[in-house]
Every structure is written in structure tokens, then in C-alpha cells.
Short mmCIF file of C-alpha atoms in Angstrom, two decimals:
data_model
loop_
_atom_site.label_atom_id
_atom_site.label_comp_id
_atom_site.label_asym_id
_atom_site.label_seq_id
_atom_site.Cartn_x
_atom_site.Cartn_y
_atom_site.Cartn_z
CA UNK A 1 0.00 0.00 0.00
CA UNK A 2 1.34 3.42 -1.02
CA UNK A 3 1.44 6.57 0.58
CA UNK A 4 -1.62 8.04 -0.97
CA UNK A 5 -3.73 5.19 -0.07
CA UNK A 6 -2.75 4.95 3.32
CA UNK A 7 -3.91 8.80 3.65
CA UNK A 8 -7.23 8.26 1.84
CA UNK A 9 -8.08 5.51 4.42
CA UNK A 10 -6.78 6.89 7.63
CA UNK A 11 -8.78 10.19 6.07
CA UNK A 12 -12.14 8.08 5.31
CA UNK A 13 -11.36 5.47 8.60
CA UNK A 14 -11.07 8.50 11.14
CA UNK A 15 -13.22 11.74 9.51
CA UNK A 16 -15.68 9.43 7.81
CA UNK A 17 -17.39 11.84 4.89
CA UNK A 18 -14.91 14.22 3.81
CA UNK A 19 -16.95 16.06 1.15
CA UNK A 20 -20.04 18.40 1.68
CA UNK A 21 -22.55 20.53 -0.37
CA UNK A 22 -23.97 19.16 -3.62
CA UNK A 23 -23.19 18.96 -7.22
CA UNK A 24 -24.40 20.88 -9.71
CA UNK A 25 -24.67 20.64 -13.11
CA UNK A 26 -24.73 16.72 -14.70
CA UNK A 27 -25.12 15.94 -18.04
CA UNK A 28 -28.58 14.67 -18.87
CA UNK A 29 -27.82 10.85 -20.32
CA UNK A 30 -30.30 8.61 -21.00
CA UNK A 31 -31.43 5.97 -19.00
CA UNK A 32 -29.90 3.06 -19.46
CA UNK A 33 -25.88 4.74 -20.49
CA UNK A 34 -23.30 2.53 -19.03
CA UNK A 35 -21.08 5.17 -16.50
CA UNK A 36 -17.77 4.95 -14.80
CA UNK A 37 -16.97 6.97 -11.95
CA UNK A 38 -13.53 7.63 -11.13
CA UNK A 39 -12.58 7.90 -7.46
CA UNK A 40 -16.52 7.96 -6.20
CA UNK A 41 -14.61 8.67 -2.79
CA UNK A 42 -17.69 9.20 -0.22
CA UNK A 43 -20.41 8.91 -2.76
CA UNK A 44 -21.17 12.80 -3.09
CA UNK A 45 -21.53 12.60 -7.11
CA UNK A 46 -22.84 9.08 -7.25
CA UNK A 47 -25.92 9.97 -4.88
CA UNK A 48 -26.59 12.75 -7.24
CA UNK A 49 -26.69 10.76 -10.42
CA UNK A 50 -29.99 9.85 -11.90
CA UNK A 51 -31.30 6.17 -11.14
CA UNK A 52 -32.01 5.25 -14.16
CA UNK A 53 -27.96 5.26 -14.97
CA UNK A 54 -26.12 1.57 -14.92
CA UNK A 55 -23.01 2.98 -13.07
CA UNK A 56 -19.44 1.43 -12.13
CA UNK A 57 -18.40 3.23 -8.81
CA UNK A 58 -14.74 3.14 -8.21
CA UNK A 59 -12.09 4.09 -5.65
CA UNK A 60 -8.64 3.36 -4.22
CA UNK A 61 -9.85 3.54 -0.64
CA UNK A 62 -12.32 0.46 0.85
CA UNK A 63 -13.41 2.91 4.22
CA UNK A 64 -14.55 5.22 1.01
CA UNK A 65 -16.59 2.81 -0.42
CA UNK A 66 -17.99 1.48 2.89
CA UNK A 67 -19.62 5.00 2.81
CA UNK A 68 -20.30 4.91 -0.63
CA UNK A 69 -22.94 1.89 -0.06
CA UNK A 70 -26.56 2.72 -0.38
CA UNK A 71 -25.68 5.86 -2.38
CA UNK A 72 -27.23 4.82 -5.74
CA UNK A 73 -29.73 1.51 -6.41
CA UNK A 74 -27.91 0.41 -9.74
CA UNK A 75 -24.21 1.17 -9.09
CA UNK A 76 -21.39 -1.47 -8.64
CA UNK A 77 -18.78 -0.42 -5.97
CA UNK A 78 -15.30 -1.50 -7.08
CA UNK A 79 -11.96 -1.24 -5.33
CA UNK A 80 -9.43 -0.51 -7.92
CA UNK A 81 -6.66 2.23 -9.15
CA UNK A 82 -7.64 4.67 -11.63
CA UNK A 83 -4.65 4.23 -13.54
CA UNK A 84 -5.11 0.43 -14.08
CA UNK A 85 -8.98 0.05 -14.72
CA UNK A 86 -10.18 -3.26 -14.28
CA UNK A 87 -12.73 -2.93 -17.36
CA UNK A 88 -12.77 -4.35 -21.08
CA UNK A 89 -11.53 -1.45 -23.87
CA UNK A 90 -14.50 0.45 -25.14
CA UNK A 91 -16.98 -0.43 -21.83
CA UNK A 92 -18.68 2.74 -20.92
CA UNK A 93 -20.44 5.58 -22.67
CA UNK A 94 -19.39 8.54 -20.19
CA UNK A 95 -16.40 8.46 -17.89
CA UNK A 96 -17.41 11.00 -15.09
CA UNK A 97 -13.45 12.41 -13.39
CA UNK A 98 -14.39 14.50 -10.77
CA UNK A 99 -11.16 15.59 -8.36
CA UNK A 100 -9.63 12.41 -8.90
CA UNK A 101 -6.57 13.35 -11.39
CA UNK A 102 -5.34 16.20 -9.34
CA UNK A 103 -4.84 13.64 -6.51
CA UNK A 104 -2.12 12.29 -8.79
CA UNK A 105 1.33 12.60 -10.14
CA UNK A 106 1.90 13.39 -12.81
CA UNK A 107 3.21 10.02 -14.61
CA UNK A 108 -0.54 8.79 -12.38
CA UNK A 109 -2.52 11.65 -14.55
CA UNK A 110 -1.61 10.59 -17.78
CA UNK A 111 -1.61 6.75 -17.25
CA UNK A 112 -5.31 7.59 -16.13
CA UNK A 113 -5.70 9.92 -19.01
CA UNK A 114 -4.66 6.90 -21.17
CA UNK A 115 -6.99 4.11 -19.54
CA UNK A 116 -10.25 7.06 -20.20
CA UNK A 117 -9.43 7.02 -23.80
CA UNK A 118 -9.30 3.00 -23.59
CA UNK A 119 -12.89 1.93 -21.97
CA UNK A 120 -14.76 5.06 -23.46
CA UNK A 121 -16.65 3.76 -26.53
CA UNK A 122 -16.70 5.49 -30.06
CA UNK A 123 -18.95 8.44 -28.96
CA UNK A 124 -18.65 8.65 -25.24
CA UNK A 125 -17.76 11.24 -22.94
CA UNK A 126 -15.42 12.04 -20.53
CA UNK A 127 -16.87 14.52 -17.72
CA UNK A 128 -13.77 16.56 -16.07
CA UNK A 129 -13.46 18.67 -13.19
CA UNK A 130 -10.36 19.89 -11.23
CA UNK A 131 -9.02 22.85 -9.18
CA UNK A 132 -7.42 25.08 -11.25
CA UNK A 133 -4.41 27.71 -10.72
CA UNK A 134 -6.57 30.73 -9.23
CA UNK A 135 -7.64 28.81 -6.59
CA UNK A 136 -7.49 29.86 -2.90
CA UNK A 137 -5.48 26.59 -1.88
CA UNK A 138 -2.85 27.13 -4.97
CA UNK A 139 0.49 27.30 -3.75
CA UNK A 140 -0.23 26.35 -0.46
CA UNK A 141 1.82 23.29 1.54
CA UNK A 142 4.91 21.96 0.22
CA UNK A 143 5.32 21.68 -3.84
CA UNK A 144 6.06 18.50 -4.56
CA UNK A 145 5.83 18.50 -8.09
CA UNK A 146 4.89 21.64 -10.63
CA UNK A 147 1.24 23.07 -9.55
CA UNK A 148 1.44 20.15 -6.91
CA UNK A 149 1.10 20.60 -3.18
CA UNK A 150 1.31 18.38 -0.36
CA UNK A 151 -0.99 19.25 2.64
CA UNK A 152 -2.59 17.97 5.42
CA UNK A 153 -2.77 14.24 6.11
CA UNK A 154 -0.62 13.11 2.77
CA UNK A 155 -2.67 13.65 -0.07
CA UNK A 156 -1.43 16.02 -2.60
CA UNK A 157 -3.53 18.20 -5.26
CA UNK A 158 -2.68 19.60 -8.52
CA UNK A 159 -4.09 22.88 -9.83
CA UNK A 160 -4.68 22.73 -13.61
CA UNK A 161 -4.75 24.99 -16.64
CA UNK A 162 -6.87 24.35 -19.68
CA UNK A 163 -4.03 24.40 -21.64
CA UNK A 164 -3.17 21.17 -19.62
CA UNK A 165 -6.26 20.08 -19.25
CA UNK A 166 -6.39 19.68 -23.38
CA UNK A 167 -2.61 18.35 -23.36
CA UNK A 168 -3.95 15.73 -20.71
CA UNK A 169 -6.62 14.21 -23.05
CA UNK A 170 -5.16 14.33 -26.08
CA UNK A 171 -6.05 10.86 -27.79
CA UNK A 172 -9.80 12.73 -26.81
CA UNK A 173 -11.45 15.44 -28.93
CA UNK A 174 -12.35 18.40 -26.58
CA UNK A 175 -15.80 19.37 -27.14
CA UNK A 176 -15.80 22.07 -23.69
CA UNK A 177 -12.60 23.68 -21.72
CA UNK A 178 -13.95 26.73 -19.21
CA UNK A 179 -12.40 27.55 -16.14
CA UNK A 180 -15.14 28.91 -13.67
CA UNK A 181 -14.47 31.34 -10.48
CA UNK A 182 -16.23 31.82 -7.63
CA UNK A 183 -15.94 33.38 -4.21
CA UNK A 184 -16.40 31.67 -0.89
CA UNK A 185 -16.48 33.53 2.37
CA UNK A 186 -14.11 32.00 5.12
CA UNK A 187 -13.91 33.87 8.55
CA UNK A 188 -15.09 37.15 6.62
CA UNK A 189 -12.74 37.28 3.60
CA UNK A 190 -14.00 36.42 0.68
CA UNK A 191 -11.39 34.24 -0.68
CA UNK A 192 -11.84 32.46 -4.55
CA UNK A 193 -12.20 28.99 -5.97
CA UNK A 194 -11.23 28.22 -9.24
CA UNK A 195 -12.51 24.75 -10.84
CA UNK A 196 -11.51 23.71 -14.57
CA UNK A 197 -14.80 22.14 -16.48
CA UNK A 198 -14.30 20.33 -19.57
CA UNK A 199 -15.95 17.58 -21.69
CA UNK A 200 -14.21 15.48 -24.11
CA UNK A 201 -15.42 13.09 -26.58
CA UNK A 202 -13.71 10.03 -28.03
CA UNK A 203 -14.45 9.66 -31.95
#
């Protein structure tokens, strides 16, 4: 077991859900498209996706997925590592990546990157969403690699450009790249979060 994972469980084991609020903003599939979530984590995003979704659920950390059960009626919980999916090539018609790559190094990014492009079919979609550089946590805790930090407990986070973000995916066609700000007010400052949003699709 690896650093990272040991953090994610003594993270999941000891604070039990680590992510709050909702998510906004899913792509309206039909019923019945065959889904792969990438680092489900606590189940935040899979409680919010629609029922009617088959959905593959997966995460490095087993006290994640313990919370993940019950979350959503047709979803399959697997323990795995994004970077070496445990699927058939071309098994899913959207890839949801949620927070999950910029919890990797870089070599981890684009071996995940590569294993997307592999189970998407011809016309899926890969959902994206990471910090990005204007964000109030950038630079903060020890760089450990270029736009990577190491904070907290162990787990690292890297802050992303669109530029990157494009560079990333590139056996994918990118059909969106936006970076969106907002402001969030933390013991009366306003401080700013910056989140890259992107869509790809694989032709």
C-alpha cells in the first residue's frame, strides 16, 4: 500500500465523509448509459446521479466505499486504481473524473488519461473537473511537483490549466474547456475557488 492510499483511508477510517454541499450541473444521459466513476470517494456525485444510470463506482480507498454503499440503487462499488482500470476497452459511454486526477502525479494523470481514452466507446464522454491555478489553496503546503502541493494528512492536489487540461486528453477530442471562479467567504474574507470544467469526446 502506497502513501496516498494509506492517507485516503486513515482520512475516510477517522473523519468518515470528507466532502459536503452538492453537485451541480450533470449531463442529462439517458437511461440506461453505461457510467464509470472515477474515485466515487464518499459517494457525493454518485448519490446525485440519476437512477435510471447503470453505473461502475470506483475508488482506491475500501473505508470510502464502505460510505459509498446505499448511495445509488444500480451502481457497482469497485476497489481498484484509476490508472489500471479493471474494465474491457470500449466499456462505458461517459467516464465522469471528478477531483480524482489532481490527486495524482503526474506520470498517475496521464496513465489515467490513457486508460479514459481505452474503456470510453466510439462516442462517449469524458466529464472533467479539477481545481485550477486561481484557486485559494494554490500554492499552499509543500510543492512537490509543478502546480502540486502536499498538505494535510498526505494527499497532494494539482491545480490545472486548460491548456493542460487539453494536453492531458489528447487521444480525446475536446468538445468544452472553461475555467469557472467563484468566491467563498471563510472567517469574513471572501477568498476564490477556481474549478476547470471540460468535456471530451472520443471519436
Amino acid at each position: 500500500m502506497n502513501m496516498t492510499m494509506k492517507s485516503w483511508d486513515s482520512d475516510y477510517s477517522t473523519r468518515g465523509r470528507l466532502w459536503g454541499g452538492g453537485v451541480r450541473n450533470l449531463p442529462d444521459l439517458p437511461a440506461g448509459t453505461r457510467v464509470l466513476e472515477l474515485g466515487c470517494g464518499d459517494g457525493k456525485t454518485l448519490s446525485a446521479m440519476p437512477s435510471g444510470w447503470r453505473i461502475a463506482a470506483l475508488d482506491i480507498s475500501l473505508p470510502a466505499l464502505r460510505l459509498c454503499s446505499g448511495s445509488h440503487p444500480q451502481s457497482d462499488l469497485i476497489l481498484a486504481n484509476a490508472e489500471r482500470l479493471p474494465f474491457k476497452s470500449e466499456s462505458f459511454e461517459g467516464v465522469f473524473a471528478y477531483h480524482v486526477a489532481g490527486h495524482l502525479f503526474l506520470p498517475g494523470r496521464r496513465a489515467l488519461a490513457s486508460e479514459v481514452s481505452r474503456v470510453l466507446k466510439s462516442g462517449g464522454k469524458l466529464f472533467f473537473r479539477e481545481f485550477g491555478w486561481l484557486d485559494m489553496r494554490m500554492g499552499k503546503g509543500q510543492e512537490v511537483e509543478e502546480a502540486t502541493f502536499l498538505r494535510g494528512a498526505g494527499v497532494i492536489t494539482h491545480y490545472f490549466t486548460e491548456s493542460e487540461t487539453s494536453e492531458l486528453f489528447c487521444r480525446l477530442v475536446p468538445a468544452s474547456i472553461e475555467s469557472n471562479c467563484w468566491k467563498m467567504r471563510v472567517r469574513g474574507k471572501d477568498l476564490v475557488r477556481s474549478q476547470i470544467e471540460a468535456i471530451f469526446l472520443k471519436s
